[in-house]
Amino acid sequence: MADLEDFESYLDPDFNASKFSNDLICATNEADTDELDIGTSMKKLKFDIQECDKRMTSIASSNYEPLVAICSQVGPTKDYANETLKPSVDRLVSAFDKIKSGILVPYEEALESKQALKRLHSTLDLLRRTSYFLFLIQQFDELNQDGDRDDVRLAKLYLQLGQLYENEKEYGGNSEMPSVLSVKLVRDYQSTFLTSRLNFISKCQSKISEDFNHQSTFTYTNKGLTSRIAALYILDSKKAFSSVESGAFSRQVSISLGLLTRSLQSPRNFTTIANEVFDTSKTFLEKLTKVVAAVRVEPEFLGSFLTSVNQKSLADLYWDQLALGFKRSVASTMARGGPIAKNLRLYHEGIKKAIVTTFEDESVAERLNEGVDLIVSRQQ
């Protein structure tokens, strides 16, 4: 071992080439120098390599007989390994081949079959959903071409088709479950469907407004009116509520308010005009109540409508709007002053009594008289 003292650093079990190189460079360079000398370190390493080669040559030369004897044993050892290990290896290979043919190959085939079944299922599901789409589209087109069509049924088809189009967006980008929108016919029909839906809603709104504006069509027996309200409610409840409120309430409130405002110009005729307003309003509310009750749809239209306007009844909504409008008219009239305002002060009490006498509901009379009280609350 004494001969190996020169190689002690290399034989250390914890030998680290980076650390050894760093130590070697530090040992061959002075700390206060500005230049780095690597050549000396390289010469030291080359010298060690040459020395190692010389010693290996010397060892081989002086021990050639033992080395030859050892090398001569390589062949028999190899033959022994082949004789003893090869049968075991062959048995292992044979066992693995059986496992491969009996388990691995069938498993891989099963995976391929599974993938094929998944694709088949995906295709069948796509065809099923496409067939359902085409069925709805056919029903939709047939209803649109029918002169005496069922608007409620058509609205439900619009709703159903719209929901299906929305649901199909979830399949987008999913290769295992492709969207029906990947079918050109269905995809191209979407724009036609959306345009038709908007036109249908617009026509319902327009026709509802027309029916409310004519006494002959403003009736619960008008199936077209009630079915259009129901259809619009199914597709867009806010627009349905707006159509009833603006088409029916706003129109009648405007008519009644016009009469009451005109009565302010001639207070002596207020009682007659108030009776006319009461009668027409009562008739209007009775007709509207029957029309709304005839709207057969779930959830109930009347309850949903009253909730949207935050009222307990149709009458409350109507009288609130009329009272508010009347109050504004009185305020505007009194603000202008002149003979009309002076005349209203003279008839103030008579107008209040006429309202109490004419309008049966005490709460309605109170709401209208809030406007009348503005007559005396304002100075000339």
Tab-separated table of C-alpha atoms in Angstrom:
chain	number	residue	atom	x	y	z
A	1	MET	CA	0.000	0.000	0.000
A	2	ALA	CA	3.038	2.213	0.436
A	3	ASP	CA	3.296	2.419	-3.341
A	4	LEU	CA	-0.157	4.015	-3.422
A	5	GLU	CA	0.607	6.897	-1.079
A	6	ASP	CA	1.012	9.226	-4.079
A	7	PHE	CA	-2.560	8.406	-5.085
A	8	GLU	CA	-4.044	8.660	-1.594
A	9	SER	CA	-6.267	11.612	-2.522
A	10	TYR	CA	-7.749	9.729	-5.479
A	11	LEU	CA	-8.416	6.609	-3.400
A	12	ASP	CA	-10.339	8.481	-0.705
A	13	PRO	CA	-13.961	7.108	-0.582
A	14	ASP	CA	-15.214	10.696	-0.299
A	15	PHE	CA	-13.170	11.901	-3.291
A	16	ASN	CA	-14.793	14.926	-4.930
A	17	ALA	CA	-13.381	15.967	-8.291
A	18	SER	CA	-14.582	19.579	-8.000
A	19	LYS	CA	-13.137	20.050	-4.535
A	20	PHE	CA	-9.865	18.356	-5.515
A	21	SER	CA	-9.519	20.608	-8.574
A	22	ASN	CA	-10.187	23.702	-6.501
A	23	ASP	CA	-7.624	22.688	-3.860
A	24	LEU	CA	-5.066	21.904	-6.562
A	25	ILE	CA	-5.488	25.295	-8.252
A	26	CYS	CA	-5.290	27.093	-4.904
A	27	ALA	CA	-2.103	25.186	-4.047
A	28	THR	CA	-0.418	26.175	-7.306
A	29	ASN	CA	-1.378	29.852	-7.153
A	30	GLU	CA	-0.459	32.603	-4.734
A	31	ALA	CA	-3.286	34.468	-3.007
A	32	ASP	CA	-2.008	37.963	-3.844
A	33	THR	CA	-1.430	37.385	-7.563
A	34	ASP	CA	-3.691	38.864	-10.227
A	35	GLU	CA	-3.135	36.030	-12.706
A	36	LEU	CA	-4.543	32.505	-12.505
A	37	ASP	CA	-2.087	29.697	-13.278
A	38	ILE	CA	-3.873	26.564	-14.474
A	39	GLY	CA	-0.967	25.103	-16.451
A	40	THR	CA	0.883	23.907	-13.347
A	41	SER	CA	-2.204	22.063	-12.110
A	42	MET	CA	-2.632	20.412	-15.514
A	43	LYS	CA	1.003	19.269	-15.503
A	44	LYS	CA	0.512	17.752	-12.037
A	45	LEU	CA	-2.513	15.772	-13.240
A	46	LYS	CA	-0.733	14.582	-16.409
A	47	PHE	CA	2.219	13.470	-14.320
A	48	ASP	CA	-0.074	11.438	-12.049
A	49	ILE	CA	-1.703	9.822	-15.093
A	50	GLN	CA	1.660	8.856	-16.574
A	51	GLU	CA	2.821	7.524	-13.223
A	52	CYS	CA	-0.335	5.445	-12.898
A	53	ASP	CA	0.187	3.978	-16.389
A	54	LYS	CA	3.791	3.066	-15.565
A	55	ARG	CA	2.786	1.295	-12.378
A	56	MET	CA	0.016	-0.646	-14.134
A	57	THR	CA	2.500	-1.749	-16.810
A	58	SER	CA	4.981	-2.772	-14.129
A	59	ILE	CA	2.354	-4.761	-12.224
A	60	ALA	CA	1.210	-6.538	-15.383
A	61	SER	CA	4.817	-7.377	-16.350
A	62	SER	CA	5.731	-8.785	-12.971
A	63	ASN	CA	2.480	-10.721	-12.495
A	64	TYR	CA	1.680	-11.986	-15.972
A	65	GLU	CA	1.353	-15.630	-14.921
A	66	PRO	CA	-1.456	-15.025	-12.347
A	67	LEU	CA	-3.174	-12.702	-14.824
A	68	VAL	CA	-3.049	-15.318	-17.580
A	69	ALA	CA	-4.414	-17.923	-15.177
A	70	ILE	CA	-7.288	-15.667	-14.213
A	71	CYS	CA	-8.108	-14.852	-17.842
A	72	SER	CA	-8.063	-18.554	-18.731
A	73	GLN	CA	-10.863	-19.096	-16.222
A	74	VAL	CA	-13.195	-16.668	-18.012
A	75	GLY	CA	-14.243	-19.222	-20.666
A	76	PRO	CA	-15.168	-22.039	-18.240
A	77	THR	CA	-16.952	-19.534	-16.043
A	78	LYS	CA	-18.971	-18.361	-19.032
A	79	ASP	CA	-19.805	-21.962	-19.987
A	80	TYR	CA	-20.816	-22.717	-16.418
A	81	ALA	CA	-23.070	-19.679	-16.369
A	82	ASN	CA	-24.683	-20.773	-19.636
A	83	GLU	CA	-25.227	-24.307	-18.365
A	84	THR	CA	-26.679	-23.334	-15.008
A	85	LEU	CA	-28.391	-19.987	-15.640
A	86	LYS	CA	-29.661	-20.330	-19.219
A	87	PRO	CA	-32.347	-22.958	-18.411
A	88	SER	CA	-33.682	-20.727	-15.644
A	89	VAL	CA	-33.625	-17.724	-17.939
A	90	ASP	CA	-35.398	-19.728	-20.646
A	91	ARG	CA	-38.069	-20.760	-18.154
A	92	LEU	CA	-38.538	-17.115	-17.148
A	93	VAL	CA	-38.808	-16.060	-20.783
A	94	SER	CA	-41.320	-18.837	-21.446
A	95	ALA	CA	-43.357	-17.826	-18.399
A	96	PHE	CA	-43.301	-14.199	-19.490
A	97	ASP	CA	-44.408	-15.188	-23.008
A	98	LYS	CA	-47.362	-17.027	-21.467
A	99	ILE	CA	-48.219	-13.985	-19.363
A	100	LYS	CA	-47.896	-11.773	-22.410
A	101	SER	CA	-50.064	-13.982	-24.618
A	102	GLY	CA	-52.573	-14.824	-21.894
A	103	ILE	CA	-52.876	-11.477	-20.108
A	104	LEU	CA	-51.029	-8.555	-21.651
A	105	VAL	CA	-52.115	-9.066	-25.252
A	106	PRO	CA	-55.806	-9.677	-24.353
A	107	TYR	CA	-55.656	-6.651	-22.051
A	108	GLU	CA	-54.308	-4.450	-24.829
A	109	GLU	CA	-56.971	-5.805	-27.167
A	110	ALA	CA	-59.602	-5.100	-24.519
A	111	LEU	CA	-58.346	-1.521	-24.223
A	112	GLU	CA	-58.639	-1.114	-27.976
A	113	SER	CA	-62.154	-2.574	-27.876
A	114	LYS	CA	-63.058	-0.261	-25.029
A	115	GLN	CA	-61.829	2.743	-26.992
A	116	ALA	CA	-63.792	1.587	-30.024
A	117	LEU	CA	-66.926	1.160	-27.886
A	118	LYS	CA	-66.472	4.637	-26.411
A	119	ARG	CA	-66.235	6.101	-29.881
A	120	LEU	CA	-69.251	4.080	-30.986
A	121	HIS	CA	-71.216	5.267	-27.958
A	122	SER	CA	-70.137	8.844	-28.633
A	123	THR	CA	-71.274	8.541	-32.245
A	124	LEU	CA	-74.609	7.003	-31.253
A	125	ASP	CA	-75.158	9.706	-28.642
A	126	LEU	CA	-74.351	12.401	-31.194
A	127	LEU	CA	-76.781	10.840	-33.679
A	128	ARG	CA	-79.455	10.550	-30.987
A	129	ARG	CA	-79.123	14.193	-29.979
A	130	THR	CA	-78.970	15.267	-33.608
A	131	SER	CA	-82.138	13.290	-34.367
A	132	TYR	CA	-83.895	14.981	-31.458
A	133	PHE	CA	-82.755	18.375	-32.709
A	134	LEU	CA	-84.037	17.600	-36.190
A	135	PHE	CA	-87.348	16.430	-34.754
A	136	LEU	CA	-87.766	19.699	-32.832
A	137	ILE	CA	-86.741	21.721	-35.870
A	138	GLN	CA	-89.332	19.886	-37.960
A	139	GLN	CA	-92.028	20.558	-35.353
A	140	PHE	CA	-90.892	24.153	-35.159
A	141	ASP	CA	-91.101	24.693	-38.925
A	142	GLU	CA	-94.493	22.992	-39.154
A	143	LEU	CA	-95.925	25.221	-36.427
A	144	ASN	CA	-94.519	28.356	-38.051
A	145	GLN	CA	-96.188	27.443	-41.323
A	146	ASP	CA	-99.531	26.713	-39.668
A	147	GLY	CA	-101.916	29.635	-40.130
A	148	ASP	CA	-103.862	28.743	-36.983
A	149	ARG	CA	-100.811	27.912	-34.909
A	150	ASP	CA	-100.656	27.290	-31.180
A	151	ASP	CA	-98.519	30.153	-29.838
A	152	VAL	CA	-98.029	28.521	-26.438
A	153	ARG	CA	-96.777	25.302	-27.997
A	154	LEU	CA	-94.543	27.288	-30.328
A	155	ALA	CA	-93.126	29.243	-27.392
A	156	LYS	CA	-92.340	26.004	-25.577
A	157	LEU	CA	-90.522	24.755	-28.678
A	158	TYR	CA	-88.556	28.003	-28.838
A	159	LEU	CA	-87.650	27.568	-25.182
A	160	GLN	CA	-86.721	23.913	-25.623
A	161	LEU	CA	-84.583	24.536	-28.685
A	162	GLY	CA	-82.874	27.464	-26.992
A	163	GLN	CA	-82.043	25.368	-23.940
A	164	LEU	CA	-80.681	22.581	-26.135
A	165	TYR	CA	-78.447	25.001	-28.015
A	166	GLU	CA	-77.161	26.328	-24.684
A	167	ASN	CA	-76.576	22.827	-23.322
A	168	GLU	CA	-74.671	21.796	-26.440
A	169	LYS	CA	-72.084	24.493	-25.748
A	170	GLU	CA	-70.889	22.347	-22.829
A	171	TYR	CA	-69.824	19.644	-25.277
A	172	GLY	CA	-67.586	22.031	-27.203
A	173	GLY	CA	-63.962	20.892	-27.271
A	174	ASN	CA	-64.807	17.456	-25.855
A	175	SER	CA	-63.576	14.900	-28.382
A	176	GLU	CA	-65.198	12.001	-26.535
A	177	MET	CA	-68.642	13.630	-26.491
A	178	PRO	CA	-68.798	15.953	-29.509
A	179	SER	CA	-71.410	18.682	-29.663
A	180	VAL	CA	-74.391	18.568	-31.986
A	181	LEU	CA	-73.160	21.968	-33.138
A	182	SER	CA	-70.452	20.053	-34.986
A	183	VAL	CA	-73.223	18.993	-37.384
A	184	LYS	CA	-73.402	21.705	-40.041
A	185	LEU	CA	-77.182	21.535	-40.474
A	186	VAL	CA	-77.823	22.090	-36.771
A	187	ARG	CA	-75.101	24.724	-36.445
A	188	ASP	CA	-76.321	26.727	-39.442
A	189	TYR	CA	-79.921	26.589	-38.244
A	190	GLN	CA	-79.064	28.373	-34.993
A	191	SER	CA	-78.977	31.834	-36.569
A	192	THR	CA	-82.338	31.184	-38.240
A	193	PHE	CA	-83.757	30.022	-34.927
A	194	LEU	CA	-82.506	33.064	-32.992
A	195	THR	CA	-83.857	35.492	-35.589
A	196	SER	CA	-87.203	33.718	-35.658
A	197	ARG	CA	-87.393	33.754	-31.859
A	198	LEU	CA	-86.795	37.504	-31.698
A	199	ASN	CA	-89.408	38.103	-34.407
A	200	PHE	CA	-91.911	35.919	-32.578
A	201	ILE	CA	-91.417	37.838	-29.328
A	202	SER	CA	-91.742	41.154	-31.154
A	203	LYS	CA	-94.946	40.068	-32.907
A	204	CYS	CA	-96.432	38.846	-29.633
A	205	GLN	CA	-95.726	42.206	-27.997
A	206	SER	CA	-97.180	44.114	-30.932
A	207	LYS	CA	-100.298	41.966	-31.172
A	208	ILE	CA	-100.922	42.078	-27.413
A	209	SER	CA	-100.762	45.870	-27.537
A	210	GLU	CA	-103.210	45.943	-30.466
A	211	ASP	CA	-105.667	43.639	-28.707
A	212	PHE	CA	-105.609	45.751	-25.544
A	213	ASN	CA	-106.346	48.862	-27.614
A	214	HIS	CA	-109.623	47.533	-29.051
A	215	GLN	CA	-112.683	46.752	-26.992
A	216	SER	CA	-113.677	43.885	-29.258
A	217	THR	CA	-110.365	42.060	-28.810
A	218	PHE	CA	-109.765	43.053	-25.185
A	219	THR	CA	-111.647	40.086	-23.757
A	220	TYR	CA	-110.843	36.801	-22.081
A	221	THR	CA	-112.650	34.984	-24.900
A	222	ASN	CA	-109.934	36.169	-27.289
A	223	LYS	CA	-107.761	33.054	-27.232
A	224	GLY	CA	-105.171	34.801	-29.352
A	225	LEU	CA	-104.605	37.452	-26.676
A	226	THR	CA	-104.339	35.042	-23.755
A	227	SER	CA	-102.169	32.568	-25.661
A	228	ARG	CA	-99.775	35.319	-26.768
A	229	ILE	CA	-99.436	36.571	-23.202
A	230	ALA	CA	-98.715	32.999	-22.088
A	231	ALA	CA	-96.237	32.470	-24.939
A	232	LEU	CA	-94.415	35.704	-24.171
A	233	TYR	CA	-94.369	34.811	-20.475
A	234	ILE	CA	-92.733	31.462	-21.291
A	235	LEU	CA	-89.995	33.060	-23.381
A	236	ASP	CA	-89.440	36.334	-21.536
A	237	SER	CA	-91.495	36.999	-18.413
A	238	LYS	CA	-90.269	40.596	-18.069
A	239	LYS	CA	-91.481	41.475	-21.555
A	240	ALA	CA	-94.796	39.759	-20.845
A	241	PHE	CA	-95.259	41.831	-17.686
A	242	SER	CA	-94.248	44.980	-19.548
A	243	SER	CA	-96.729	44.261	-22.352
A	244	VAL	CA	-99.600	43.924	-19.887
A	245	GLU	CA	-98.564	46.938	-17.846
A	246	SER	CA	-97.917	49.259	-20.784
A	247	GLY	CA	-100.530	47.847	-23.147
A	248	ALA	CA	-103.406	47.638	-20.683
A	249	PHE	CA	-102.692	49.646	-17.541
A	250	SER	CA	-100.857	52.598	-19.046
A	251	ARG	CA	-103.500	53.030	-21.736
A	252	GLN	CA	-106.456	52.948	-19.354
A	253	VAL	CA	-104.681	55.092	-16.762
A	254	SER	CA	-103.961	57.627	-19.494
A	255	ILE	CA	-107.630	57.713	-20.540
A	256	SER	CA	-108.931	58.055	-16.978
A	257	LEU	CA	-106.292	60.606	-16.084
A	258	GLY	CA	-107.229	62.649	-19.139
A	259	LEU	CA	-110.844	62.768	-17.952
A	260	LEU	CA	-109.907	63.735	-14.399
A	261	THR	CA	-107.475	66.376	-15.621
A	262	ARG	CA	-110.165	67.831	-17.884
A	263	SER	CA	-112.541	67.954	-14.927
A	264	LEU	CA	-110.112	70.286	-13.178
A	265	GLN	CA	-110.912	72.870	-15.863
A	266	SER	CA	-114.600	72.696	-14.937
A	267	PRO	CA	-114.993	71.562	-11.300
A	268	ARG	CA	-118.809	71.767	-11.513
A	269	ASN	CA	-118.748	68.716	-13.793
A	270	PHE	CA	-116.324	66.767	-11.611
A	271	THR	CA	-118.968	64.413	-10.189
A	272	THR	CA	-120.176	63.395	-13.640
A	273	ILE	CA	-116.649	62.823	-14.884
A	274	ALA	CA	-115.675	60.974	-11.699
A	275	ASN	CA	-118.611	58.598	-12.203
A	276	GLU	CA	-117.488	57.981	-15.773
A	277	VAL	CA	-113.932	57.295	-14.625
A	278	PHE	CA	-115.167	54.921	-11.939
A	279	ASP	CA	-117.415	53.001	-14.323
A	280	THR	CA	-114.816	52.658	-17.076
A	281	SER	CA	-112.130	51.729	-14.558
A	282	LYS	CA	-114.338	49.106	-12.949
A	283	THR	CA	-115.159	47.605	-16.340
A	284	PHE	CA	-111.491	47.657	-17.313
A	285	LEU	CA	-110.366	45.890	-14.144
A	286	GLU	CA	-113.074	43.243	-14.487
A	287	LYS	CA	-112.070	42.538	-18.082
A	288	LEU	CA	-108.358	42.515	-17.318
A	289	THR	CA	-108.854	40.198	-14.345
A	290	LYS	CA	-110.674	37.713	-16.575
A	291	VAL	CA	-108.020	37.990	-19.293
A	292	VAL	CA	-105.175	37.392	-16.843
A	293	ALA	CA	-107.050	34.503	-15.236
A	294	ALA	CA	-107.424	32.923	-18.682
A	295	VAL	CA	-103.648	32.883	-19.175
A	296	ARG	CA	-102.934	29.219	-18.502
A	297	VAL	CA	-99.264	28.872	-17.720
A	298	GLU	CA	-96.988	27.729	-14.934
A	299	PRO	CA	-95.993	29.338	-12.678
A	300	GLU	CA	-99.236	31.308	-12.395
A	301	PHE	CA	-99.069	34.485	-14.426
A	302	LEU	CA	-101.105	36.728	-12.098
A	303	GLY	CA	-99.038	35.962	-9.008
A	304	SER	CA	-95.762	36.436	-10.863
A	305	PHE	CA	-96.958	39.688	-12.418
A	306	LEU	CA	-98.081	41.175	-9.093
A	307	THR	CA	-94.779	40.164	-7.522
A	308	SER	CA	-92.880	41.921	-10.307
A	309	VAL	CA	-94.771	45.201	-9.707
A	310	ASN	CA	-94.799	44.757	-5.917
A	311	GLN	CA	-98.585	44.957	-5.633
A	312	LYS	CA	-101.242	42.805	-3.983
A	313	SER	CA	-103.855	43.090	-6.727
A	314	LEU	CA	-104.446	44.456	-10.211
A	315	ALA	CA	-106.768	47.079	-8.728
A	316	ASP	CA	-104.056	48.336	-6.366
A	317	LEU	CA	-101.657	48.742	-9.265
A	318	TYR	CA	-104.220	50.587	-11.374
A	319	TRP	CA	-105.442	52.977	-8.683
A	320	ASP	CA	-101.894	53.691	-7.512
A	321	GLN	CA	-100.881	54.724	-11.018
A	322	LEU	CA	-104.040	56.781	-11.532
A	323	ALA	CA	-103.749	58.506	-8.135
A	324	LEU	CA	-100.111	59.368	-8.791
A	325	GLY	CA	-100.931	60.809	-12.195
A	326	PHE	CA	-103.882	62.766	-10.795
A	327	LYS	CA	-101.710	64.172	-8.031
A	328	ARG	CA	-99.208	65.421	-10.587
A	329	SER	CA	-101.973	66.990	-12.684
A	330	VAL	CA	-103.381	68.858	-9.689
A	331	ALA	CA	-99.916	70.060	-8.701
A	332	SER	CA	-99.241	71.247	-12.247
A	333	THR	CA	-102.605	73.025	-12.479
A	334	MET	CA	-102.153	74.789	-9.149
A	335	ALA	CA	-98.613	75.773	-10.055
A	336	ARG	CA	-99.896	77.603	-13.121
A	337	GLY	CA	-102.362	79.556	-10.937
A	338	GLY	CA	-104.922	81.823	-12.533
A	339	PRO	CA	-108.719	81.515	-12.565
A	340	ILE	CA	-108.639	77.728	-12.788
A	341	ALA	CA	-106.607	77.388	-9.596
A	342	LYS	CA	-108.873	79.902	-7.856
A	343	ASN	CA	-111.958	78.018	-8.994
A	344	LEU	CA	-110.538	74.725	-7.724
A	345	ARG	CA	-110.095	76.224	-4.268
A	346	LEU	CA	-113.764	77.143	-4.227
A	347	TYR	CA	-114.805	73.603	-5.170
A	348	HIS	CA	-112.158	71.831	-3.101
A	349	GLU	CA	-114.525	70.348	-0.519
A	350	GLY	CA	-117.098	69.425	-3.140
A	351	ILE	CA	-114.488	67.559	-5.166
A	352	LYS	CA	-113.353	65.608	-2.111
A	353	LYS	CA	-116.923	64.637	-1.247
A	354	ALA	CA	-117.613	63.629	-4.843
A	355	ILE	CA	-114.601	61.335	-4.786
A	356	VAL	CA	-115.655	59.719	-1.501
A	357	THR	CA	-119.203	59.259	-2.804
A	358	THR	CA	-118.221	57.968	-6.240
A	359	PHE	CA	-115.361	55.598	-5.478
A	360	GLU	CA	-116.614	52.715	-3.369
A	361	ASP	CA	-113.219	51.632	-2.097
A	362	GLU	CA	-112.211	53.906	0.774
A	363	SER	CA	-108.495	53.397	0.110
A	364	VAL	CA	-108.975	54.487	-3.521
A	365	ALA	CA	-110.798	57.629	-2.419
A	366	GLU	CA	-108.030	58.431	0.047
A	367	ARG	CA	-105.346	58.061	-2.619
A	368	LEU	CA	-107.197	60.344	-5.050
A	369	ASN	CA	-107.945	62.912	-2.344
A	370	GLU	CA	-104.232	63.183	-1.606
A	371	GLY	CA	-104.036	64.945	-4.937
A	372	VAL	CA	-107.099	67.082	-4.192
A	373	ASP	CA	-105.506	68.234	-0.928
A	374	LEU	CA	-102.774	69.888	-2.971
A	375	ILE	CA	-105.377	72.448	-4.035
A	376	VAL	CA	-105.421	74.118	-0.623
A	377	SER	CA	-101.847	73.315	0.329
A	378	ARG	CA	-100.476	75.657	-2.346
A	379	GLN	CA	-100.729	79.431	-2.249
A	380	GLN	CA	-102.001	81.495	-5.139
